[in-house]
Structure formats: structure tokens, C-alpha cells
Coordinates of C-alpha atoms in Angstrom, one line a residue:
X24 CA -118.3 -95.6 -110.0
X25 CA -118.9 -96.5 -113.9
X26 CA -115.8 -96.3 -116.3
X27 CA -116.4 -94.8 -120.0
X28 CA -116.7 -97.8 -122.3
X29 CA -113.5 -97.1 -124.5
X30 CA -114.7 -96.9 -128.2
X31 CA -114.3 -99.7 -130.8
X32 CA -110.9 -100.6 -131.9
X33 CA -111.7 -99.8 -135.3
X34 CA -112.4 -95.9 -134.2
X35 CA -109.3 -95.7 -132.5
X36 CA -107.4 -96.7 -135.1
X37 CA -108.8 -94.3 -137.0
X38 CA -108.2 -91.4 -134.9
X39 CA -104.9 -91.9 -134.6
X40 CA -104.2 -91.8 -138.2
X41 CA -106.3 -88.8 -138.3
X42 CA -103.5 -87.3 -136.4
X43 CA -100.7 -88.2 -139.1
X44 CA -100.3 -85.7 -141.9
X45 CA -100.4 -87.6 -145.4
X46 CA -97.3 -87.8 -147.1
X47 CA -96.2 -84.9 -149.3
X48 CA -93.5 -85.1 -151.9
X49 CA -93.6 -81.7 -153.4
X50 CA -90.7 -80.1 -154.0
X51 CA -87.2 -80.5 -155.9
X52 CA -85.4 -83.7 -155.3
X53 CA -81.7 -85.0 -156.9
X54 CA -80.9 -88.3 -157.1
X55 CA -77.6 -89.1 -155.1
X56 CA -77.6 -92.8 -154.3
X57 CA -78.8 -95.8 -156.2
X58 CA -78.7 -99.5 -154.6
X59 CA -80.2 -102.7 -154.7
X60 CA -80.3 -106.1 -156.8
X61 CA -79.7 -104.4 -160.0
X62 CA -78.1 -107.4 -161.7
X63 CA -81.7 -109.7 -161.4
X64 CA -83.6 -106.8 -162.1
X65 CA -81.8 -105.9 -165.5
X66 CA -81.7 -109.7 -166.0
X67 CA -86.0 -110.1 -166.0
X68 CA -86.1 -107.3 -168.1
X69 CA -84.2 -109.7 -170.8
X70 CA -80.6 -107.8 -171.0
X71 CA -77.5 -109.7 -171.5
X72 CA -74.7 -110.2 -168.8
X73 CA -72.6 -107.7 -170.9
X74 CA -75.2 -105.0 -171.1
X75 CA -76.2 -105.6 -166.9
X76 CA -72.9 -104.6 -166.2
X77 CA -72.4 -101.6 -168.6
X78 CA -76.3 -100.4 -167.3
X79 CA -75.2 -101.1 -163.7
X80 CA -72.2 -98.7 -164.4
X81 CA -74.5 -96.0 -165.4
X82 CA -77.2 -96.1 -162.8
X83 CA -74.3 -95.7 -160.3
X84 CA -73.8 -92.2 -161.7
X85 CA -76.8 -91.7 -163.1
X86 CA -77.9 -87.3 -163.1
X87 CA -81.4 -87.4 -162.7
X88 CA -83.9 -84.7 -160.8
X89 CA -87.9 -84.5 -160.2
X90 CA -90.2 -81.5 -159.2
X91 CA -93.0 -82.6 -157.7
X92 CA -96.5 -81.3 -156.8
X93 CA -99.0 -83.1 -154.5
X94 CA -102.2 -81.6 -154.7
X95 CA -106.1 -82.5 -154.0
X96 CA -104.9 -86.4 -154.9
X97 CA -102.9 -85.8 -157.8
X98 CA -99.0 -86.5 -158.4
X99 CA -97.2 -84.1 -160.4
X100 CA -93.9 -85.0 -161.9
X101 CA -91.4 -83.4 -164.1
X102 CA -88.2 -85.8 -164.7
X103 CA -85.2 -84.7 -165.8
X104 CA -82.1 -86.8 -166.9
X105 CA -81.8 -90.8 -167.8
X106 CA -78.9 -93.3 -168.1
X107 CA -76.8 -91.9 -171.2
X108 CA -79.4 -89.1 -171.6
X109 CA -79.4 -85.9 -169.2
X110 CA -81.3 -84.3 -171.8
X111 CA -84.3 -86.3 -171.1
X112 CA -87.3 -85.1 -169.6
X113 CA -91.0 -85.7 -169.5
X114 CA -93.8 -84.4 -167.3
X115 CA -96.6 -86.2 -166.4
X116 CA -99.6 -86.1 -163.8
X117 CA -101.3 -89.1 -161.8
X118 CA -104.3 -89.2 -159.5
X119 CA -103.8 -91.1 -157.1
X120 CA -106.7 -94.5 -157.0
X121 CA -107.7 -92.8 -160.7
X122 CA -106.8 -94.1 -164.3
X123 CA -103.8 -95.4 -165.8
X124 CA -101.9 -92.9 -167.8
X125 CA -98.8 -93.5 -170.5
X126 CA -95.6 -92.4 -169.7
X127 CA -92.5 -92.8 -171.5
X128 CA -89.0 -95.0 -170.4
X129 CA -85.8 -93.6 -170.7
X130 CA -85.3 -96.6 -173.5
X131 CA -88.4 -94.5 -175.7
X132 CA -90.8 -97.2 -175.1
X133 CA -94.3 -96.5 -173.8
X134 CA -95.2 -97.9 -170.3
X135 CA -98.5 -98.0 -168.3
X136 CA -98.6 -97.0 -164.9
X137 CA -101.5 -96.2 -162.0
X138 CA -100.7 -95.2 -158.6
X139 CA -102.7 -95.8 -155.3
X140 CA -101.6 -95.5 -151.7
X141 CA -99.9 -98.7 -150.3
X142 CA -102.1 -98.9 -147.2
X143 CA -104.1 -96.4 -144.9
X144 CA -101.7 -94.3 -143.6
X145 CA -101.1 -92.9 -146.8
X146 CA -96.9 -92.4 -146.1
X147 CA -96.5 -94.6 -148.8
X148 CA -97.3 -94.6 -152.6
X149 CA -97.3 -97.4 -154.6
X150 CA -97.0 -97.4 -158.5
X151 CA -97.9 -100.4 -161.0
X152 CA -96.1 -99.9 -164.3
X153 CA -97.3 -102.5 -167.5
X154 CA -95.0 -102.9 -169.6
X155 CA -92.9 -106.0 -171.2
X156 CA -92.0 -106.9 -167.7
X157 CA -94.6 -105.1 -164.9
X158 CA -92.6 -103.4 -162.1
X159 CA -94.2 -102.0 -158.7
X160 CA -92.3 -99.1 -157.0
X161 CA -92.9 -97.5 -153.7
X162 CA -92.0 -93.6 -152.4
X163 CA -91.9 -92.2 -149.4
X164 CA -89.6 -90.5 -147.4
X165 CA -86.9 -91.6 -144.4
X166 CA -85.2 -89.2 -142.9
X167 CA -85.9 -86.3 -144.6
X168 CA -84.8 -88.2 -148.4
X169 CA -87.3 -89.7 -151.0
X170 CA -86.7 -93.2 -151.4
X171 CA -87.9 -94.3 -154.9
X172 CA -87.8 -98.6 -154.8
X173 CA -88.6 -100.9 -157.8
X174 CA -89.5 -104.3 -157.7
X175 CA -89.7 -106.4 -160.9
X176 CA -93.0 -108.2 -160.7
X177 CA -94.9 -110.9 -162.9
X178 CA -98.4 -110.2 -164.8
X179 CA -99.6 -111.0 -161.3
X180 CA -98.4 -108.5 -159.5
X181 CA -96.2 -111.1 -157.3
X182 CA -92.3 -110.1 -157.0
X183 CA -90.1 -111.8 -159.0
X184 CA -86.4 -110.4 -157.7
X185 CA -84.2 -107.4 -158.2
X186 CA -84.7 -104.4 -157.4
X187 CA -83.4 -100.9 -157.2
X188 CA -83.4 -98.3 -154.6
X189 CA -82.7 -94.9 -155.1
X190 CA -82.1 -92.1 -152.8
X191 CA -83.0 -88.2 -153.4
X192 CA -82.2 -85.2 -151.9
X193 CA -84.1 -82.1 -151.2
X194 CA -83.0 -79.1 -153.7
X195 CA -84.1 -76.2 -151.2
X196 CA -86.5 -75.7 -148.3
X197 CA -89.8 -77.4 -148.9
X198 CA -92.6 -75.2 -150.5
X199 CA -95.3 -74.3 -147.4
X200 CA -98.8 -74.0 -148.6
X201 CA -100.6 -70.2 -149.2
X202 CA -102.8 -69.9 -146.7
X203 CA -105.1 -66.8 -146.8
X204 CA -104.1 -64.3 -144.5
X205 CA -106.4 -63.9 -141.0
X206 CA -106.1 -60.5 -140.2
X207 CA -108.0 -57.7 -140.8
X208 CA -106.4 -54.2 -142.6
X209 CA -104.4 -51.9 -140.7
X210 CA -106.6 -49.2 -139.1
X211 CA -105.9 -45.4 -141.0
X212 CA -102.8 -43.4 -138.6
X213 CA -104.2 -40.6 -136.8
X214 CA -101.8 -37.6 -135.9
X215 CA -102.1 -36.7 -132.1
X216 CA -103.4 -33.9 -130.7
X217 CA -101.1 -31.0 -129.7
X218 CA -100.8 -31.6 -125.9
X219 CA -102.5 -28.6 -123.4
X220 CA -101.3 -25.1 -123.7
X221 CA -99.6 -25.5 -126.7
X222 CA -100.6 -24.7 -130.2
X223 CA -100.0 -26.2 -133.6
X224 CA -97.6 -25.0 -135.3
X225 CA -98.8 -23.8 -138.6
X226 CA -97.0 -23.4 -141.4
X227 CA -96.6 -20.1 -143.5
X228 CA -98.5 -20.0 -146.4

């Protein structure tokens, strides 16, 4: 009796990926949590021991929210809220593996940044801002949160040290796609027929 030759490793790989839906971000998230090596990471970007700590105060109770929209490649954002600004907002749209685009920091200074997904299961996107001092950030979500983690980085690309990690919560259930409805119209109602021996009762004019 012959066995099937299994197929390629390659192909198997690549069927089960096929099985994973690609991550989707859309909806409303808050910001609730904020960790990491902020102190090194304020440090590379040149601020003083005296302002670290101050910044480091804020992020801890930082407001901040973002509606998102994931659509045919394209990230969506509209950012509300900034350290000493909860009046902030900008809205901006990426394609993911397309152009660089400028956004605005929180600071009012003009920054640089692409997106592209970090590897091939596409759970996890990975944006390159230029700016003074580059930064790389990844999203993706962990048990039902979006995890937004920055990582100062050199002209190279390469990590440098600090980071910061913060943690959002869904605002409300997450959006489900319109799909066209299936089914075909509702047939006209048809009044039954008066059963045997019996008449209609009609109506006087």
C-alpha cells in the first residue's frame, strides 16, 4: 500500500496561516496602563533627569483614546488626548507596506512614519517613525487589549534601550463587518380559503 507524499513544508506552512484571521484593530480603545523603561527612553530622546521624571509622572496618568479602522490594508487612526494636552487630536491614515506619511507628536514637531506587518502571520504591526531619534513600535492584541510598544532605535533601525508599553481597552463591542444579506424577499401573504360548507362572510356595503 503507497502513502500520499505529504506536501512541501513550505505549503504547509502556508496553509496553516491561511487558517488565521489577520489581525484587526478597529474599534474604540482607552489607554489604561502604561509600563516599560521609560527613564532610557526619555533619556535618548535628549531630556534632562528633571524633565524624565516630571514626563514619567504624566505618562502614568496620561487620558488618551484611538478609533481605529482596518480596511483593504489601510490603518485608520483618530488620536485623542497627549501628556498635558487632552485636547489633542489628529487623524491620520497608513497603508500598510505603502508610503511614509507625516504625522504630528504631541510636542508639535513633525515625525515620519511607515507601517508594514512584522512577519507573515500578520498579528503584528510594526511602525518606523523618523524623527530626531527613530523609534519602532509594535500593536497587536493579548487577551482581548491592544498593546502599543515603543522601542527607541538608531538611524539603523537597531534598538538602543527604553521603551514604553501601553495597554488599551476596548470602548464597546467590536464593530462586525456588513455583509450583504443571502436571502431572498419574503413571498406576498395569501388569505386562506374559507374551509367547506362555509361561506365568506361579506361585509355590508
Amino acid at each position: 500500500r503507497t502513502s500520499a507524499t505529504p506536501p512541501p513544508i513550505h505549503l504547509r506552512r502556508r496553509r496553516h496561516m491561511g487558517d488565521t484571521k489577520v489581525l484587526d484593530l478597529s474599534g474604540e480603545w482607552k489607554l489604561v496602563e502604561t509600563d516599560g523603561d521609560l527613564d532610557t527612553f526619555f533619556k535618548n530622546l535628549g531630556y534632562s533627569w528633571v524633565v524624565r521624571k516630571m514626563a514619567i509622572m504624566v505618562m502614568k496618568g496620561m487620558f488618551k483614546t484611538e478609533k481605529i479602522k482596518m480596511s483593504g490594508g489601510e490603518f485608520h487612526c483618530v488620536e485623542t488626548g497627549a501628556p498635558m494636552n487632552k485636547a489633542f487630536t489628529q487623524t491620520y491614515t497608513l497603508k500598510v507596506g505603502g508610503e511614509k506619511i507625516e504625522i504630528l507628536e504631541p510636542s508639535g514637531k513633525k515625525v515620519k512614519v511607515s507601517a508594514v506587518w512584522a512577519d507573515d502571520s500578520k498579528q503584528k504591526l510594526k511602525f518606523v517613525i523618523e524623527g530626531e531619534v527613530p523609534s519602532i513600535g509594535y500593536r497587536f492584541l493579548s487577551g482581548g487589549k491592544m498593546i502599543v510598544h515603543a522601542h527607541c532605535a538608531d538611524k539603523t533601525g537597531k534598538l538602543i534601550g527604553g521603551d514604553i508599553r501601553s495597554v488599551y481597552e476596548r470602548l464597546g463591542p467590536k464593530p462586525e463587518p456588513q455583509a450583504p444579506s443571502s436571502q431572498a424577499p419574503a413571498a406576498p401573504t395569501q388569505m386562506a380559503p374559507p374551509p367547506p360548507g362555509k361561506e365568506e362572510t361579506k361585509m355590508p356595503k
